[in-house]
Coordinates of C-alpha atoms and ligand atoms in Angstrom, one line a residue:
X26 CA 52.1 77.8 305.9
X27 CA 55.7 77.1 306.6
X28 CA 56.9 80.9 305.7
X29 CA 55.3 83.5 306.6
X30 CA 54.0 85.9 303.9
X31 CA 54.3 90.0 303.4
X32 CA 51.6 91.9 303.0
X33 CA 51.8 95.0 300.7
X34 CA 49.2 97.5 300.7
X35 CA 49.6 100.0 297.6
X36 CA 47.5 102.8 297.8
X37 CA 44.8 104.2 295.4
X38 CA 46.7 107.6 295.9
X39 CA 50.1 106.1 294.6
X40 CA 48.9 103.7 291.6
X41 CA 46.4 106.2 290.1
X42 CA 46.2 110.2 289.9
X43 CA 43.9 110.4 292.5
X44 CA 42.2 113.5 291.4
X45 CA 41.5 112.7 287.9
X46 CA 38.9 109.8 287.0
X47 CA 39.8 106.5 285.4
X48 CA 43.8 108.2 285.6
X49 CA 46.2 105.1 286.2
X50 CA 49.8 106.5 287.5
X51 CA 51.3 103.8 285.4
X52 CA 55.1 105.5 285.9
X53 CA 54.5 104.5 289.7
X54 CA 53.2 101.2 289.0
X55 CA 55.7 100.0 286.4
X56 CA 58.0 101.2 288.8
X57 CA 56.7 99.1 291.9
X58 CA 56.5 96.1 289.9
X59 CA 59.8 96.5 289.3
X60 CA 60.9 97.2 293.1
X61 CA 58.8 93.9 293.9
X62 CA 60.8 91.7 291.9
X63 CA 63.7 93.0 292.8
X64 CA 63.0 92.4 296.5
X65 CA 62.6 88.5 295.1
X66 CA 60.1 88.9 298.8
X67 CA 58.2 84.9 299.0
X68 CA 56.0 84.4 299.9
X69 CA 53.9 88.0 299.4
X70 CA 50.5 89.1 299.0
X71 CA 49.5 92.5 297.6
X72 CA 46.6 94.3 298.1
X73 CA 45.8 97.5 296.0
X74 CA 43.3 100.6 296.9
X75 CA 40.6 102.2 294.4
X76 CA 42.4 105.8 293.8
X77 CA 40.5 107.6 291.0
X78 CA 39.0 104.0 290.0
X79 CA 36.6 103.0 292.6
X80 CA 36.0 105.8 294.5
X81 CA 34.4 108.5 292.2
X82 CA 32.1 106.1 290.8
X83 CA 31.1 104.6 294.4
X84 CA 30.5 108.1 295.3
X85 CA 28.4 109.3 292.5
X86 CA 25.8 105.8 293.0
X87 CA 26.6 106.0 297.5
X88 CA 27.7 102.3 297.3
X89 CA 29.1 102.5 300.8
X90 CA 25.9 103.9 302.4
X91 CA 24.6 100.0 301.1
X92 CA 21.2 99.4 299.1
X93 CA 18.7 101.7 299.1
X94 CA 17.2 101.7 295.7
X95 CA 17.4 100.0 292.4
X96 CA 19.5 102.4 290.7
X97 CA 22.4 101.9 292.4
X98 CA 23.0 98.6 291.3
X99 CA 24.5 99.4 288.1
X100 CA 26.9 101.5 290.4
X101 CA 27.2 98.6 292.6
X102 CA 28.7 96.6 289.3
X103 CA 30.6 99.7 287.7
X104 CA 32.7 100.0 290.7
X105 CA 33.5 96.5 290.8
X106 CA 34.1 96.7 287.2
X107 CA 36.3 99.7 287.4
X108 CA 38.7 97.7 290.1
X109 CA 39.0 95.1 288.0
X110 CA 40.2 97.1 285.3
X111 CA 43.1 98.9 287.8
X112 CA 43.9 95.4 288.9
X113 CA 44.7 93.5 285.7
X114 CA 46.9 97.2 285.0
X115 CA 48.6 95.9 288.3
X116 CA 48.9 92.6 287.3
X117 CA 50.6 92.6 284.2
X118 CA 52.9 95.0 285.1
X119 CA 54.1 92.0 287.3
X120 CA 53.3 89.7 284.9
X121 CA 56.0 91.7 282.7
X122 CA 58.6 91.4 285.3
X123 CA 57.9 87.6 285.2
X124 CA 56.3 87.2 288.7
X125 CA 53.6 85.0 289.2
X126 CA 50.5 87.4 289.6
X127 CA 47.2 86.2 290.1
X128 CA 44.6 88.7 290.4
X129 CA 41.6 87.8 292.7
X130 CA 38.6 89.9 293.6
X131 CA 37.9 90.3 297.2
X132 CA 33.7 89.9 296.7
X133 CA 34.1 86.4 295.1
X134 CA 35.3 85.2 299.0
X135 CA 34.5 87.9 301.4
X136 CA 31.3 89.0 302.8
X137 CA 30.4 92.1 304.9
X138 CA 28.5 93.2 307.5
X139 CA 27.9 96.7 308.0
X140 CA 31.1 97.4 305.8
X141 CA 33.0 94.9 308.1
X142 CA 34.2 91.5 307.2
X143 CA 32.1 88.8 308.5
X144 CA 33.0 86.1 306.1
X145 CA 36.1 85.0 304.7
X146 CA 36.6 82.0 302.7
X147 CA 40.4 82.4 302.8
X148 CA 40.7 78.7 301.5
X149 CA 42.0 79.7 297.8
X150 CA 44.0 82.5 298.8
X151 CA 46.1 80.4 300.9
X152 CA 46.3 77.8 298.3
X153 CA 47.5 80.3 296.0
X154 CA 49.7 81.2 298.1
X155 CA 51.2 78.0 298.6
X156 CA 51.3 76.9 294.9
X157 CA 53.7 79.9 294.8
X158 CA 51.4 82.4 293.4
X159 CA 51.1 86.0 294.3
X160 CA 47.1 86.8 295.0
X161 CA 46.8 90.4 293.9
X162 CA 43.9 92.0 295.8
X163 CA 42.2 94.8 295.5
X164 CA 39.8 97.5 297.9
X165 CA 36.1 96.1 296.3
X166 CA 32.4 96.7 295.6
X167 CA 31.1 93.9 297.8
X168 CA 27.8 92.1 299.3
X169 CA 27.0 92.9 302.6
X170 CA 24.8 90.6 305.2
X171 CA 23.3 94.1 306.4
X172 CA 22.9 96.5 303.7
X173 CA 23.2 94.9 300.8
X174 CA 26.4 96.1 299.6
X175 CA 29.6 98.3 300.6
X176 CA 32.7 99.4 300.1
X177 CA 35.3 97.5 301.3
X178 CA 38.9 99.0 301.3
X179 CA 42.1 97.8 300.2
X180 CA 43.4 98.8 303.9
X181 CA 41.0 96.7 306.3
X182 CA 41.6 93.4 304.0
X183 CA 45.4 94.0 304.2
X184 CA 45.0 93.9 307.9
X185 CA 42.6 91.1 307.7
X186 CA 45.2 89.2 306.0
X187 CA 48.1 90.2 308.1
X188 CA 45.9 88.6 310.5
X189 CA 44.8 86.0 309.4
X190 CA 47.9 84.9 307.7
X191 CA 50.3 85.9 310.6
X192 CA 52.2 87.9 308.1
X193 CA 55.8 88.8 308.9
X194 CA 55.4 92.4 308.1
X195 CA 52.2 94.6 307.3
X196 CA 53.9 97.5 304.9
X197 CA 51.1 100.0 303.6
X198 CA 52.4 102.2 300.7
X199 CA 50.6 105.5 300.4
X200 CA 52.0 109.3 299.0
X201 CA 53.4 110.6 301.7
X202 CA 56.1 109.9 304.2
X203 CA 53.6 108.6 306.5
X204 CA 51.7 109.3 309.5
X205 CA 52.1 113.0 310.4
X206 CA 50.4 114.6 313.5
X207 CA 48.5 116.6 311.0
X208 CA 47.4 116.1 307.4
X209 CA 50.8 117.2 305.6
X210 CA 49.1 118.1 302.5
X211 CA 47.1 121.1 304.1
X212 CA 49.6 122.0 306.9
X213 CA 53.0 122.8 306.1
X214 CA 54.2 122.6 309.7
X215 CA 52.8 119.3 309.9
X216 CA 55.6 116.5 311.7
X217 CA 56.3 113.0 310.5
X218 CA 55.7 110.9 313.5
X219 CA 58.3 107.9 313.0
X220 CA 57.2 105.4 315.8
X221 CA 54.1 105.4 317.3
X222 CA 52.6 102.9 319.8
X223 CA 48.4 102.0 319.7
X224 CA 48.2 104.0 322.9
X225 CA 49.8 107.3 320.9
X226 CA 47.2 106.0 317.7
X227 CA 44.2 106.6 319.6
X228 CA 45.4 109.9 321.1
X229 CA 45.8 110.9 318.0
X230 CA 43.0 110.1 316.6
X231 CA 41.0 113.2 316.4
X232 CA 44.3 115.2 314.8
X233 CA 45.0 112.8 312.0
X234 CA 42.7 113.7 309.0
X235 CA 40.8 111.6 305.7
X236 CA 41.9 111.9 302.4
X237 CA 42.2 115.0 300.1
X238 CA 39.4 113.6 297.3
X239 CA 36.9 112.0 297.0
X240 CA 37.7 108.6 298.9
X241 CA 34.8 106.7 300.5
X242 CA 36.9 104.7 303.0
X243 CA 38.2 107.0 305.3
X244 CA 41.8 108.3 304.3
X245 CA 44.4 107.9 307.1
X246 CA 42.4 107.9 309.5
X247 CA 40.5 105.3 308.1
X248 CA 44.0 103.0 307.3
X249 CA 45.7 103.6 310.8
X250 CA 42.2 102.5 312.8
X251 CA 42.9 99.4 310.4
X252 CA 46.1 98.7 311.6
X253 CA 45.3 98.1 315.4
X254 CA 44.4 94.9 315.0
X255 CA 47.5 93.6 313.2
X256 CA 49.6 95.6 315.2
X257 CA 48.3 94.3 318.5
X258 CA 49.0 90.8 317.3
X259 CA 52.7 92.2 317.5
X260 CA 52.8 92.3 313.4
X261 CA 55.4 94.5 312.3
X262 CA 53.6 97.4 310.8
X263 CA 55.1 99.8 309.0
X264 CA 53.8 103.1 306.6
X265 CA 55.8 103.8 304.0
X266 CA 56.2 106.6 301.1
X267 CA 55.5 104.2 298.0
X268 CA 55.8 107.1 295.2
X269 CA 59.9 107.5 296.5
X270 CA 61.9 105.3 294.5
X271 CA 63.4 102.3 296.6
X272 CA 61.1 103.2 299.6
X273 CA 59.0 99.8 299.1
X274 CA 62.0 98.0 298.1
X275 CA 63.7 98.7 301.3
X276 CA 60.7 98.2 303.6
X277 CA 60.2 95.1 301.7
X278 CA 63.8 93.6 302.3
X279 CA 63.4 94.7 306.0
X280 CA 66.0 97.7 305.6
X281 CA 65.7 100.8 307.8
X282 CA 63.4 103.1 305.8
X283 CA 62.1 106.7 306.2
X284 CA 58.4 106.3 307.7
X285 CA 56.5 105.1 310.5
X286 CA 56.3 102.3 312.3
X287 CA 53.3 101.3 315.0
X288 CA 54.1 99.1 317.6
X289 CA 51.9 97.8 320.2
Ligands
ADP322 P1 45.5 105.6 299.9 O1 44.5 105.9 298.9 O2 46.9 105.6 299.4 O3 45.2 104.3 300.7 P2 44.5 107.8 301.4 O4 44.4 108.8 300.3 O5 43.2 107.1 301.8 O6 45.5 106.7 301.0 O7 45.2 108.4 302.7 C1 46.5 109.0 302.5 C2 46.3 110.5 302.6 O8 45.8 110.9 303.9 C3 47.5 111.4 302.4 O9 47.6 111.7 301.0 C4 47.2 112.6 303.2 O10 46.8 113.7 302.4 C5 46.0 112.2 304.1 N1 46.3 112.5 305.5 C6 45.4 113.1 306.3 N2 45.9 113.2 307.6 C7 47.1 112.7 307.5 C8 48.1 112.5 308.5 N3 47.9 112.9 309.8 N4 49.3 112.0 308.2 C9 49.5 111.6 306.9 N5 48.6 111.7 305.9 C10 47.4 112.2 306.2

């Protein structure tokens, strides 16, 4: 690929009310579609997380614990089904702002094993890419060579792809002002940590919590273990507040933006 793309991770907690079921926050994503065209970023990849779509439903039929009875398999499809439904919300609200979004679901290409992706056909999404498409992705119900099935979230295929495309930037948008050195939404004295190197990461590891409700894949925690792969391959990484108007828009341009940034 002769440019190299952006990755943009929006979180489940930004483009849905994360505590209400089935809730779309269709303020914020209006609003990000917006910010992305605006940015006229190329090429770019987006990749979106479950919020209040996936997770509850994965939780209620324990999709990520993989296959362990019949049952579940209607879960197995509902969640699936329930992403798809966020993502073509996604979609055509950058479909309205005329960009060339193309919605594509991660288990059609990508295989687990153990919940971590062991095969990636990556064949079409690079040909999308180059066709000038944007592939919209999304965190997924998907097969797994081990257990069955899992949940695979929106944060280790953004990193995946980071990878694997050698992105130019890595931004993850989530709702707050990034990495503190404590969950900020349960400790008021809680710091924003604005550069952080891997060595810091895994010091902090046992500090930085998961996520408020319900989410199967691990909350920060989860996303800044994630981000140690692209970040050791020296791709700019950066976690952004994606509910403050302009925030995304800045980090997608490259301007100096209130957050944190992981270097290696
Ligand atoms: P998303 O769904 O947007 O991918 P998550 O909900 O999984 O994001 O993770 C973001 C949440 O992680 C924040 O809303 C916050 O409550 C929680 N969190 C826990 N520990 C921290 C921390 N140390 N710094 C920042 N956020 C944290």
């Amino acid at each position: 690929m002769k440019d190299r793309p952006v990755v943009l991770k929006l979180g489940g907690s930004v483009i849905t009310e994360k505590d209400r079921p089935l809730t779309p926050n269709l303020q914020a994503i209006g609003r990000l579609a917006e910010e992305i065209a605006r940015a006229k970023v190329s090429p770019i990849v987006i990749v979106h997380g479950g919020g209040s779509y996936g997770h509850p439903i994965a939780k209620t039929y324990r999709i990520a614990g993989g296959f362990k009875d019949q049952a579940q398999l209607v879960g197995f499809s509902k969640t699936h089904e329930a992403m798809v439904s966020l993502n073509r919300l996604v979609v055509e609200n950058l479909l309205d702002r005329r960009l060339p979004a193309f919605g594509m679901a991660p288990s059609s290409f990508i295989l687990t094993s153990k919940g971590r992706i062991q095969v990636f056909q990556g064949e079409l999404l690079t040909r999308a890419i180059k066709t000038g498409l944007i592939p919209v992705l999304y965190g997924d119900a998907v097969l797994d060579t081990d257990q069955g099935f899992a949940i695979l979230s929106g944060d280790q295929i953004a990193a995946l792809l980071a990878v694997k495309l050698k992105a130019e930037r890595l931004i993850m948008g989530v709702d707050v002002d990034g990495l503190y050195d404590s969950n900020p939404k349960t400790d008021s004295s809680a710091r924003l940590i604005s550069r952080l190197t891997l060595e810091e990461v895994s010091e902090l590891a046992n500090k930085i919590g998961g996520a408020e409700v319900s989410d199967v894949t691990g909350g920060m925690l989860g996303k800044v273990s994630e981000l140690m792969a692209p970040v050791a391959r020296g791709i700019e990484t950066v976690i952004v507040n994606a509910l403050k108007p302009d925030y995304v828009y800045r980090a997608l341009k490259g301007e100096k933006v209130v957050g944190t940034r992981i270097e290696a």
